[in-house]
Coordinates of C-alpha atoms and ligand atoms in Angstrom, one line a residue:
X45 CA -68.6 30.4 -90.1
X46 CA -68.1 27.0 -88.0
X47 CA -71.4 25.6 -86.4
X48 CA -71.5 23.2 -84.2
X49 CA -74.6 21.2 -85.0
X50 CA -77.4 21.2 -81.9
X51 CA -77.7 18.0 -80.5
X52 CA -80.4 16.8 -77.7
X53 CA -80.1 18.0 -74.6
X54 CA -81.0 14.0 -73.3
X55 CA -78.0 12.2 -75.7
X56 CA -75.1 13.7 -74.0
X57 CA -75.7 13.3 -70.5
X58 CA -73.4 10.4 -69.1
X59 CA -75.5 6.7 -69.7
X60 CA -75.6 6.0 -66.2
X61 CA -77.9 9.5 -65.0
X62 CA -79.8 9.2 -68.6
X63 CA -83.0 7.8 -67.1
X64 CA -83.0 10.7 -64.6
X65 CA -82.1 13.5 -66.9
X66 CA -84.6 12.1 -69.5
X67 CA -87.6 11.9 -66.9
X68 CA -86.6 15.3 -65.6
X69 CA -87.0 17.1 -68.7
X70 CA -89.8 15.0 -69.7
X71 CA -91.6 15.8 -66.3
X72 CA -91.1 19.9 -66.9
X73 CA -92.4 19.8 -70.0
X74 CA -89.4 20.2 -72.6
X75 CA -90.8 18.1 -75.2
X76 CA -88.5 19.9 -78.2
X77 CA -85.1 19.1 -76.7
X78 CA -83.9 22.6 -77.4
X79 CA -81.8 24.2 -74.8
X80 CA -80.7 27.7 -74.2
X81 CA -77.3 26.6 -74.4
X82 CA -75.0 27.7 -76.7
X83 CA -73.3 25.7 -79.3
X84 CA -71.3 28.7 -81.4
X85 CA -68.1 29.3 -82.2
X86 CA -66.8 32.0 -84.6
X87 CA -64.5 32.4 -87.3
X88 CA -61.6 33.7 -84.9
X89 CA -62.5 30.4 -82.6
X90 CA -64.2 32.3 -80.1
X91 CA -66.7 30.4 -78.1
X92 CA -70.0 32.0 -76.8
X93 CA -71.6 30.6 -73.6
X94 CA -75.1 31.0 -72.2
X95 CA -75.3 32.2 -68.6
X96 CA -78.1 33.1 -66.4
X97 CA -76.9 35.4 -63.3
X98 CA -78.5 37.9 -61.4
X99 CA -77.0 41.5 -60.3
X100 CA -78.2 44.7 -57.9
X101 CA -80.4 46.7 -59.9
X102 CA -77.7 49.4 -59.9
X103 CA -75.6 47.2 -61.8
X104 CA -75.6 47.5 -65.8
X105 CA -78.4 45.4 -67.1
X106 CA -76.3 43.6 -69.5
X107 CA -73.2 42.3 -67.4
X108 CA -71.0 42.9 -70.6
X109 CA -70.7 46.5 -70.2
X110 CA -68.9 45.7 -67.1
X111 CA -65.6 46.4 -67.1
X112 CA -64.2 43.2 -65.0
X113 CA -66.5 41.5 -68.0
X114 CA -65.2 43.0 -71.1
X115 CA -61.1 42.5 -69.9
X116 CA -62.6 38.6 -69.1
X117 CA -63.7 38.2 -72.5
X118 CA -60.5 40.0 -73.8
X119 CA -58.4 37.5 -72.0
X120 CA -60.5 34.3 -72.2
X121 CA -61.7 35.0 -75.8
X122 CA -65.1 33.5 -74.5
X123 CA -68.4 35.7 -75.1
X124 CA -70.8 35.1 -72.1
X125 CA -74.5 35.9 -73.5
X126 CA -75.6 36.8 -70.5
X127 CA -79.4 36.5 -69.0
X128 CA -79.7 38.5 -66.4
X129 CA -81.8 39.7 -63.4
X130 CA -81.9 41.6 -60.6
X131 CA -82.0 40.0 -57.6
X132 CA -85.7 40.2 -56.1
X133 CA -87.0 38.5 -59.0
X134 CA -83.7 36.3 -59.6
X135 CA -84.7 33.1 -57.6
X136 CA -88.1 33.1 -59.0
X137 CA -86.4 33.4 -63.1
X138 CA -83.8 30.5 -62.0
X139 CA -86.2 27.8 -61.0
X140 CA -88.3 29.0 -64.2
X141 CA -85.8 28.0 -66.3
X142 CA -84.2 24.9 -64.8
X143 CA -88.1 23.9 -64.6
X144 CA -88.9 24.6 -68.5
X145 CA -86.1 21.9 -69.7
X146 CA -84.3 24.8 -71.1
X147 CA -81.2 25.5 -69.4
X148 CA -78.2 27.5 -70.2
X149 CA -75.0 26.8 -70.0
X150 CA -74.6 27.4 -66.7
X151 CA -76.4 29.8 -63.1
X152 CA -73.6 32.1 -62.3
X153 CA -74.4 33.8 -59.0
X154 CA -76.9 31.0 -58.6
X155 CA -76.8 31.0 -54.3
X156 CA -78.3 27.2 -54.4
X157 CA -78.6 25.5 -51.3
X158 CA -77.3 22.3 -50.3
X159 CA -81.3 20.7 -50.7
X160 CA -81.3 22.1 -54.2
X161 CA -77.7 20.8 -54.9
X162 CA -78.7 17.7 -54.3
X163 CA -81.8 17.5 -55.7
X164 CA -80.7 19.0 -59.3
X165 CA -77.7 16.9 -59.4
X166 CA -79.8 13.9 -58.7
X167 CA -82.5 15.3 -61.5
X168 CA -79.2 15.3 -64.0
X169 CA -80.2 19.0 -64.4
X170 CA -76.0 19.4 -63.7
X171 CA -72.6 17.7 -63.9
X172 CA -70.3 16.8 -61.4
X173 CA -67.5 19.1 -61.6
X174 CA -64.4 17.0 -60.2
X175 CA -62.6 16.0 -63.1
X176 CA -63.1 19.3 -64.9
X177 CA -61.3 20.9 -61.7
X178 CA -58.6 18.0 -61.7
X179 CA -57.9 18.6 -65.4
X180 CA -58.9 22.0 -66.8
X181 CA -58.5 23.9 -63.5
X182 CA -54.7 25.2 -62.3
X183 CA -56.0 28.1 -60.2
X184 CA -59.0 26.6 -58.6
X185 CA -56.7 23.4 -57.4
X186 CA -54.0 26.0 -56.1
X187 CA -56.6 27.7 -53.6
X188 CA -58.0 23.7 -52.6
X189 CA -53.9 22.9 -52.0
X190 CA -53.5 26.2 -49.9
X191 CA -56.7 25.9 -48.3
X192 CA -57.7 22.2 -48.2
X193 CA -60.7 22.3 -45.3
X194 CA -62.8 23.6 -48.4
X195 CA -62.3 21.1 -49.9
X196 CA -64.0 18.7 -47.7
X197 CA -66.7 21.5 -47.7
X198 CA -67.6 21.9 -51.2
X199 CA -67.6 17.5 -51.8
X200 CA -71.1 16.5 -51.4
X201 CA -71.4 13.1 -49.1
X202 CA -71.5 10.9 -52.3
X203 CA -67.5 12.6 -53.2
X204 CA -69.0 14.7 -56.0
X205 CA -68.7 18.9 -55.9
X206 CA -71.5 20.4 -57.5
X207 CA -71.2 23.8 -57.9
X208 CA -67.9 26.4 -57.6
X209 CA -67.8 28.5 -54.1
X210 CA -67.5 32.1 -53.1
X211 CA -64.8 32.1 -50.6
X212 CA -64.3 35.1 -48.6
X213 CA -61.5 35.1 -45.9
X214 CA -61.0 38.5 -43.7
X215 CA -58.6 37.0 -40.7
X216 CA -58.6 33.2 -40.0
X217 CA -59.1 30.9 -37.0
X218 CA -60.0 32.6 -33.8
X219 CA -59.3 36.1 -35.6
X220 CA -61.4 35.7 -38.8
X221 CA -64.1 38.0 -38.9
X222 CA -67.4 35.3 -38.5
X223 CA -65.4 34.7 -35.3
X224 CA -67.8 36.8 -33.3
X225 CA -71.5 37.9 -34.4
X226 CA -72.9 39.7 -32.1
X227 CA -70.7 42.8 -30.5
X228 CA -71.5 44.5 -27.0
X229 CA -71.7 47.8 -27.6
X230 CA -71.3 50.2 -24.1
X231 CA -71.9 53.8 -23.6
X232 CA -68.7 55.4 -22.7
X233 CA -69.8 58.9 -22.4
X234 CA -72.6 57.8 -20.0
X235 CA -69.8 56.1 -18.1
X236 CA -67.5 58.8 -18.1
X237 CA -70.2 61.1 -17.0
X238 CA -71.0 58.8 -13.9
X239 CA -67.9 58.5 -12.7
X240 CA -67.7 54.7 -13.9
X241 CA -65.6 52.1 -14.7
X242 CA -65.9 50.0 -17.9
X243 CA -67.6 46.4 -16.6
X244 CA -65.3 43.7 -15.8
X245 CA -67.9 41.2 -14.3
X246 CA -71.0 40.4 -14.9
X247 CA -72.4 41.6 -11.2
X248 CA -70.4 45.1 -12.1
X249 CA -72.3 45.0 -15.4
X250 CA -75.6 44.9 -13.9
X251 CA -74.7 47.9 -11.3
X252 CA -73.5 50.0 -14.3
X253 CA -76.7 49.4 -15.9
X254 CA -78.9 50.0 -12.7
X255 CA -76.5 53.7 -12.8
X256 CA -77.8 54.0 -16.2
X257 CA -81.5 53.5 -15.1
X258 CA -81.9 56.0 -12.2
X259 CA -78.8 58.7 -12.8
X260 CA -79.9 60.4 -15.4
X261 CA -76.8 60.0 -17.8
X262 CA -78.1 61.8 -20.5
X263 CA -78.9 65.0 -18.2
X264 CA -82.2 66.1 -19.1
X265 CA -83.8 65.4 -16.3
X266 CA -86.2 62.2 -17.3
X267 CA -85.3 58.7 -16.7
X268 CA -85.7 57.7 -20.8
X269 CA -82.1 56.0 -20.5
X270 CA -82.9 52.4 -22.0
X271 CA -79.9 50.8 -19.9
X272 CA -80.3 47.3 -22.1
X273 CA -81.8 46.6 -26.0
X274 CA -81.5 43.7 -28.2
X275 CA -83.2 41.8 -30.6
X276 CA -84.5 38.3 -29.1
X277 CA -83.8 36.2 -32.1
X278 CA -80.9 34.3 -32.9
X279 CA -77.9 36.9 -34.7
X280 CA -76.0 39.8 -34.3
X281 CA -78.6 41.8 -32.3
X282 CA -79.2 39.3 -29.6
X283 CA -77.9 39.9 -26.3
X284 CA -76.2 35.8 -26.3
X285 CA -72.5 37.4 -26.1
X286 CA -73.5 37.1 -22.3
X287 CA -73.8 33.9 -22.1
X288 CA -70.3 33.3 -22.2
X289 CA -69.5 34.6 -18.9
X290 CA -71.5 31.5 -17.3
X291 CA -69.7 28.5 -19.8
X292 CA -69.9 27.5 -23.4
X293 CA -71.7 30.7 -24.0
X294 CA -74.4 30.3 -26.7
X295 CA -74.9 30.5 -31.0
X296 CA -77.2 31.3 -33.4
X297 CA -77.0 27.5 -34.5
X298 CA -77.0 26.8 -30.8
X299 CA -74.2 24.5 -31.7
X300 CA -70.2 24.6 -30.0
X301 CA -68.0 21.8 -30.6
X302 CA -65.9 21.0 -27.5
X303 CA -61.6 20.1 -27.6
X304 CA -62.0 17.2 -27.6
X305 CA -64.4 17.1 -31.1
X306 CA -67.5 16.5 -29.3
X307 CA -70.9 18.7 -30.9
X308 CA -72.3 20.1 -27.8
X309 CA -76.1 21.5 -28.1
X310 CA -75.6 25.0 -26.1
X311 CA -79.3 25.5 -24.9
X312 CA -79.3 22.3 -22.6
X313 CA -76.2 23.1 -20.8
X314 CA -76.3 24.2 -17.2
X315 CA -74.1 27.3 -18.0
X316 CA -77.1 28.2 -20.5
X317 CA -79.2 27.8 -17.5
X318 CA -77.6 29.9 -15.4
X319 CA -77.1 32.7 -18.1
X320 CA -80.6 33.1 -18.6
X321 CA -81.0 32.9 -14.8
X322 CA -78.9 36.3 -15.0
X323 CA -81.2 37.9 -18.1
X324 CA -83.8 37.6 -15.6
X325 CA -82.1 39.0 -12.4
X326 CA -81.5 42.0 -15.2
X327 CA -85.5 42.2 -16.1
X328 CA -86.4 42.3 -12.6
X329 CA -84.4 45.4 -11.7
X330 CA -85.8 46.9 -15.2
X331 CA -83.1 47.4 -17.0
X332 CA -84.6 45.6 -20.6
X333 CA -86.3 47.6 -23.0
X334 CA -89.7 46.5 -23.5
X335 CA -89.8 46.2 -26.9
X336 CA -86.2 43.6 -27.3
X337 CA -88.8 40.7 -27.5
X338 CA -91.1 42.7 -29.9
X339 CA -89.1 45.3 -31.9
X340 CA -87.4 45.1 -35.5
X341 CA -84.8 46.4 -37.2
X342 CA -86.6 49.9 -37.8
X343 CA -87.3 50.3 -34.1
X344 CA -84.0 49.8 -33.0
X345 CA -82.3 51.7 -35.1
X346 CA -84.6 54.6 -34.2
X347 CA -83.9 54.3 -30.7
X348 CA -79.9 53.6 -31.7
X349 CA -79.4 56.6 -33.2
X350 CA -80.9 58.6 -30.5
X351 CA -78.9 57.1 -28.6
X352 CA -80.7 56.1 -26.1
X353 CA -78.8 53.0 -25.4
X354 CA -76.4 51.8 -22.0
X355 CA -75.9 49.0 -24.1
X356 CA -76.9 47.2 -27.2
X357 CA -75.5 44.2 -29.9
X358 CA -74.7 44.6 -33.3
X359 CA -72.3 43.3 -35.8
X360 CA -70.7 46.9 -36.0
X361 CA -71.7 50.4 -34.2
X362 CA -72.0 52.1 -37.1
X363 CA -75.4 50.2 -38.2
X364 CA -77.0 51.5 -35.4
X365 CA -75.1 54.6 -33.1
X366 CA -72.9 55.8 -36.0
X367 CA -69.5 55.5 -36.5
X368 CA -68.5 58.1 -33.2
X369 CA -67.1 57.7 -30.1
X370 CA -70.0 57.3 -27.8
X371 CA -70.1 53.8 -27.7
X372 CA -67.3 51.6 -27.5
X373 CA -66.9 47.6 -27.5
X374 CA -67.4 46.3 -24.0
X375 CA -64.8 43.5 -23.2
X376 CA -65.5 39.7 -22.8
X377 CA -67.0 40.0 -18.7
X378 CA -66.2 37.5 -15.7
X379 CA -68.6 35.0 -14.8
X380 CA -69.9 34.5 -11.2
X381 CA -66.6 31.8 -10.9
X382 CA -64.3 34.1 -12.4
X383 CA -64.1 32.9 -15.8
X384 CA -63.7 34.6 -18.9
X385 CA -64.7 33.0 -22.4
X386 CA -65.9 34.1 -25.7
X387 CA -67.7 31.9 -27.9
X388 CA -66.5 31.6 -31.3
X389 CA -69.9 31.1 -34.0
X390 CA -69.2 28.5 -36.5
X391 CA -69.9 31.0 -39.4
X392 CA -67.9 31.6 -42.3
X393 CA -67.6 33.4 -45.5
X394 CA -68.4 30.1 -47.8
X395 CA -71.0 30.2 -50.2
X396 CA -71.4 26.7 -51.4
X397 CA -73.8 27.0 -54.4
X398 CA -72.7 29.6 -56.2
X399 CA -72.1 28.4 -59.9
X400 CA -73.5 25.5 -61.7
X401 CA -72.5 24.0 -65.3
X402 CA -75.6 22.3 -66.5
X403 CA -76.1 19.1 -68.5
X404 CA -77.1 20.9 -71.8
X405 CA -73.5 22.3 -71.7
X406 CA -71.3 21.6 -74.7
X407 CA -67.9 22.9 -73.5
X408 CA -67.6 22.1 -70.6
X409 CA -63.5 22.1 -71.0
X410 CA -63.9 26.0 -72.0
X411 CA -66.4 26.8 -69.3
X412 CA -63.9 25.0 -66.9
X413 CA -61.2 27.3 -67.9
X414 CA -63.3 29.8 -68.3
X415 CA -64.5 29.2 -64.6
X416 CA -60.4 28.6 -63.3
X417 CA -59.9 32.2 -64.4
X418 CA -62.2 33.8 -61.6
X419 CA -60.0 32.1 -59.6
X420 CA -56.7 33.2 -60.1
X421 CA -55.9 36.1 -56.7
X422 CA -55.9 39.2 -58.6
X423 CA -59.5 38.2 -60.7
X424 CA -61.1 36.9 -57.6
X425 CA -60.3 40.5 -55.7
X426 CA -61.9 42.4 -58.3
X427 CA -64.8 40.5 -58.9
X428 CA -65.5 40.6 -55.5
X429 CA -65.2 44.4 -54.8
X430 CA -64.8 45.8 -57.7
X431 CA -62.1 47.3 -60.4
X432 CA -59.5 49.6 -61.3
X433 CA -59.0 51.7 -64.3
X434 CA -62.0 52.9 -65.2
X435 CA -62.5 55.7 -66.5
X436 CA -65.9 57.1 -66.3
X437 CA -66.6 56.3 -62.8
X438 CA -65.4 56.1 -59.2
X439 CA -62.6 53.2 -58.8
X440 CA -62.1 50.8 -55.7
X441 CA -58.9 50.2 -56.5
X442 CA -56.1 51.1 -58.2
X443 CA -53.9 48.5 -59.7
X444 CA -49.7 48.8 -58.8
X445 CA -48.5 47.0 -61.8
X446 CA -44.9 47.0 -60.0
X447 CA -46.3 45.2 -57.6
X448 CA -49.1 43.4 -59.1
X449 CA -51.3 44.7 -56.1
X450 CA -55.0 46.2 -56.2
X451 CA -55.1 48.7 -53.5
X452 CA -58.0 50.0 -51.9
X453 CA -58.7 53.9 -53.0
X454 CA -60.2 56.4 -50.6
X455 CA -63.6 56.1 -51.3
X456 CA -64.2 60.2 -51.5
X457 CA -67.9 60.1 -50.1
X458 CA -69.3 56.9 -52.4
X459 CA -71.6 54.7 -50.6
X460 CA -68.5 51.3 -50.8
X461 CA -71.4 48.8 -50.8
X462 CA -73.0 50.9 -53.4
X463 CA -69.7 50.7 -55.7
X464 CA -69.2 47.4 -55.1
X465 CA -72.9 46.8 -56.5
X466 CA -72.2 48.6 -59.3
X467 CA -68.8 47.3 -61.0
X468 CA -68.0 44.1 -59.3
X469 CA -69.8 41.2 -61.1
X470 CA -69.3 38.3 -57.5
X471 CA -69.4 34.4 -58.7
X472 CA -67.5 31.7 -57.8
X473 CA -64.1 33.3 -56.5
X474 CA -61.4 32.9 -53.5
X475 CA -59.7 35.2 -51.3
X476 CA -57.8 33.8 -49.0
X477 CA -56.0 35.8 -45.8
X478 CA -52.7 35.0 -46.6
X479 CA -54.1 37.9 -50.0
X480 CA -54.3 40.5 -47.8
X481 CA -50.3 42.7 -48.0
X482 CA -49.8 40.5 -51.4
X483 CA -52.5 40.9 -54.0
X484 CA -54.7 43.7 -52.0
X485 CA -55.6 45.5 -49.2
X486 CA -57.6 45.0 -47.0
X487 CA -61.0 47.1 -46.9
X488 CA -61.4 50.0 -44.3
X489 CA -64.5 48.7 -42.6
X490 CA -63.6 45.7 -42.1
X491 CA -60.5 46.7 -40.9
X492 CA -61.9 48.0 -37.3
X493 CA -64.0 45.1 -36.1
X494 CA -60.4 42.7 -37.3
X495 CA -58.8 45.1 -34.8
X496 CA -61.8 44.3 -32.0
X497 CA -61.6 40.7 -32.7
X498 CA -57.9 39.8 -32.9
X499 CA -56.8 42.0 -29.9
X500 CA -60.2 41.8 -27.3
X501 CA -62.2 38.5 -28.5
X502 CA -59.7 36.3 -29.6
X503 CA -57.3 35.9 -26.6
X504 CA -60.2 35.3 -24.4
X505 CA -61.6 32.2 -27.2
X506 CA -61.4 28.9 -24.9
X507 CA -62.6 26.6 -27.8
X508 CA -59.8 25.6 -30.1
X509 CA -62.8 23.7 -32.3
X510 CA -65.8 24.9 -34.0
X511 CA -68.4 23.3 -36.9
X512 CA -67.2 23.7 -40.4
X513 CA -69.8 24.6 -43.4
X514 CA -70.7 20.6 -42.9
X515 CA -72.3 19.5 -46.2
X516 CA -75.4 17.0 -45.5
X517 CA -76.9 14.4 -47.2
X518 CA -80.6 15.2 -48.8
X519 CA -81.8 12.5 -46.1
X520 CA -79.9 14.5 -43.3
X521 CA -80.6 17.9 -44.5
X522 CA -84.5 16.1 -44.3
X523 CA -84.3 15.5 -40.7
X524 CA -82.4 18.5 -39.7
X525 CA -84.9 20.8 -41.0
X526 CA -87.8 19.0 -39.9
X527 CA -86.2 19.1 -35.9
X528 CA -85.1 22.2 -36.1
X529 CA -88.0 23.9 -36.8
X530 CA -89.6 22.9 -34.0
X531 CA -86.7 22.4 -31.6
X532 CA -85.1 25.7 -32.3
X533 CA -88.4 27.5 -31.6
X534 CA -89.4 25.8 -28.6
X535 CA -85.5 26.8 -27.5
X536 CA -86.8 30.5 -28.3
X537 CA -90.2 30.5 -26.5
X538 CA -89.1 28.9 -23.3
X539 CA -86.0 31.0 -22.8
X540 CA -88.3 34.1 -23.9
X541 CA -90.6 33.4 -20.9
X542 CA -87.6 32.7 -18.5
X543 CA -86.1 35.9 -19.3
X544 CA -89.4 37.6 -17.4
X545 CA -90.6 34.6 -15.0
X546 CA -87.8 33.8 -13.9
X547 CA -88.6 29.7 -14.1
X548 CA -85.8 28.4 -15.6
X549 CA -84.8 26.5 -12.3
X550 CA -88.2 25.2 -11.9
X551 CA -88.6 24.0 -15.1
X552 CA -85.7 22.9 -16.3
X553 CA -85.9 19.7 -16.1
X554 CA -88.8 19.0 -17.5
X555 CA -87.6 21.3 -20.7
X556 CA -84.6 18.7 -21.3
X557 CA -87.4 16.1 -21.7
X558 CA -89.1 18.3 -23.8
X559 CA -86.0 18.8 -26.5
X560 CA -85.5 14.8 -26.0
X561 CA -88.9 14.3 -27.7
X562 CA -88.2 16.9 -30.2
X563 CA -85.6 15.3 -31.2
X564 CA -82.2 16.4 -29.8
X565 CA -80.4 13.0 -30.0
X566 CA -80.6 12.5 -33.2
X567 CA -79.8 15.7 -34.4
X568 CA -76.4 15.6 -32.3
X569 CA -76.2 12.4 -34.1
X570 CA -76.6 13.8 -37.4
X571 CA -74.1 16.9 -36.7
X572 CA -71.7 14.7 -35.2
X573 CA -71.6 13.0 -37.8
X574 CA -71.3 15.6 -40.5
X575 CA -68.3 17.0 -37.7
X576 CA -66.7 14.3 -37.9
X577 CA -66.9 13.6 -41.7
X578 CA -65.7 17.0 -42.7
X579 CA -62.4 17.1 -39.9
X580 CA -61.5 13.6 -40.7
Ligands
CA258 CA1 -82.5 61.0 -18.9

């Protein structure tokens, strides 16, 4: 049997982040110069890697016995020992062991942050990963060619890439699914049952929902109709689709980038104003539940599924009224001045962090290829969702070899999220739309709100910009957290108390002076410049 003899973690890394590296390990407390990672290769020349990963706990404990994992092996001829755990304990485990000085090979499924990026690349903790992709990686630089804005997303401000992405398309532009967050969701029967039209203004909205209040829609004789719930926080059970009727409309970043490429702060625009002058013309007649400002997710669920609701937010109905036909998207309404808009969030299915090679790694050229695999269209399907073929449980897909298509199987009563859990293994991966009708279909439940999107939000979308997944410097990423914190919750609290006082005419002004000394300026600074960086 060929060894390869263990070498010191310290003598390999590149001379120029040696000092780093070397105070890094010293400073956790390595002392030995061991590592975790693996230096072994077999008789037959297969090469075994260390990884550390997490996985649901309804996932097989050892990822191996995963059938995406075993055909991976199969084809790669790589062995991945795998160290694995679930994911409540899984960030916890990961700094553990990047701490203790002995780290594997490389943190698959390792969700880092831009922050911790940054700071374990500048710790020499891991290796820049461009010239691995330039040289070792055919499918990766395929998906970058096709899709070049990640690119610029994944390249940290100094030109290195750090980590491999999860990339997740479902629709693109002003149709991809991120496009809208928070859905209106409208009683129909209670409509139907009043005689009523479905809203198409703003001022019609509020006489529908003063119907809902003292007509009795539900018919049993009480007035427990709650005409209007949300959740008043920023996401996709806050009422801010509204605000769209008045202007820019509003975002859980409070951030909309304008068509000409400027970064405009939504909560110190007078159309913001003038929304939340119309929350509170709502609140005065009574038509907000009580408990939006207090309630959680338990509570209004509860109240969802009694439905109990004129009208509500939510990603999707079926989280909270069920997947019937009592409620029903309510369209994009007209402002006081006519005008229609929704805004588009600047969310996306990116996940920047999500696999690191570390500087104990001694193959890096196999893990690279090892890596480019998950990237190839059909792998990167699968190990999102799940597999095909197997034999002793439910399938997602099935596989049409004629084809060379995965396509989604009916799902005969199993819990898809559940599924998914169990058999697909996530990771760096890309699925880009222009998969969907080539290398798989698309999945039923996200099919519906694509429907919503493309043919009631989109059309109505008057910005043709928004922010991309903008990747910051440590110093920015500094100064961004430190504003927002404050700035964002001040933003919070004041439009709270407008929503009932009805001040936010009075006291506007004052409030712009307010997120002046909190810092606004130089956060537009900072995001504008991160805009401008990542479009250039
Ligand atoms: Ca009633």
């Amino acid at each position: 049997m060929k060894r390869i003899k263990k070498s010191r973690v310290s003598t390999k890394v590149a001379s120029a982040s040696v000092l780093a590296s070397f105070m890094f390990l010293t400073a956790c407390g390595s002392g030995g110069g061991g590592s975790a990672a693996s230096k072994e290769q077999d008789a037959s020349g297969k090469v075994t890697l260390s990884f550390i990963t997490q996985s649901s706990p309804l996932a097989p404990a050892d990822p191996n016995e995963k059938l995406i994992n075993k055909r991976l092996e199969e084809k790669t001829n790589v062995h991945i020992n795998w160290k694995n755990f679930t994911k409540d304990v899984f960030v916890e485990k990961r700094n553990l062991a990047v701490a203790s000085g002995d780290l594997p090979d490389a943190i698959f499924n390792a969700d880092y942050s831009d922050y911790e990026l940054l700071k374990l690349a500048k710790d020499g903790a891991i290796v820049t990963l461009n010239d691995l992709i330039e040289n070792h990686m055919p499918n990766f630089k395929k998906v970058l060619e096709e899709a070049p804005e990640y690119k610029s997303m994944i390249t940290a401000p100094d030109g290195n890439i750090y980590a491999f992405p999860w990339i997740e398309e479902l629709g693109s532009g002003k149709e991809r699914i991120q496009a809208v967050d928070s859905m209106p969701w409208i009683n129909v029967e209670w409509l139907k049952k009043l005689g009523l039209d479905m809203p198409k203004t703003t001022e019609e909205l509020k006489e529908v929902l003063i119907a809902f209040k003292t007509k009795d829609p539900n018919g049993n004789g009480k007035a427990d109709e709650i005409p209007l719930s949300f959740i008043n926080k920023p996401g996709a059970e806050d009422l801010a689709f509204l605000f769209a009727s008045f202007g820019l409309g509003e975002n859980p970043d409070h951030a909309v980038v304008s068509n000409d490429g400027k970064v405009i702060f939504t909560a110190a625009q007078d159309d913001y104003k003038e929304a939340v002058s119309f929350i509170n013309e709502l609140y005065k007649e009574g038509l907000i539940d009580i408990e939006a400002y207090t309630q959680d997710w338990s509570t209004y669920l509860a109240k969802g599924k009694d439905q109990r609701y004129g009208l509500y937010f939510s990603w999707d109905k079926a989280n909270i009224t069920g997947a019937n036909d009592t409620y029903d998207v309510m369209p994009p309404l007209a402002g006081p001045d006519g005008e229609v808009n929704v805004t588009r969030t600047n969310a996306l299915g990116l996940g920047r962090g999500k696999m690191v090679v570390t500087s104990a790694n001694k193959n890096l050229e196999t893990t690279a290829k090892w890596v480019d695999q998950l990237f190839d269209p059909i792998q990167s399907v699968q190990n999102n969702w799940g597999t095909y073929g197997d034999d002793k449980q439910q399938n997602i897909f099935e596989f049409d070899k004629e084809k060379e298509m995965l396509k989604h199987l009916p799902l005969e009563g199993a819990a898809p999220v559940e599924l998914r859990e169990k058999t697909s293994v996530g990771g760096p991966l890309a699925i880009l739309d222009s998969y969907y009708g080539k290398y798989t279909t698309m999945p039923d439940d996200a099919k519906g709100r694509m429907d919503i999107i493309k043919n009631i939000m989109a059309p109505n979308m008057k910005a043709e910009n928004v922010m991309p997944s903008v990747f910051h410097s440590i110093q920015e990423l500094d100064r961004l957290t430190t504003i927002e914190t404050d700035l964002f919750a001040y933003v919070l609290r004041m439009r709270t108390e407008w929503y009932q006082n009805g001040k936010v005419e009075a006291q506007w002004h004052e409030y712009l002076k307010e997120l002046d000394r909190l810092g606004l300026k130089e956060w537009l600074e900072i995001k504008q410049g991160g805009y401008d960086r990542a479009t250039k």
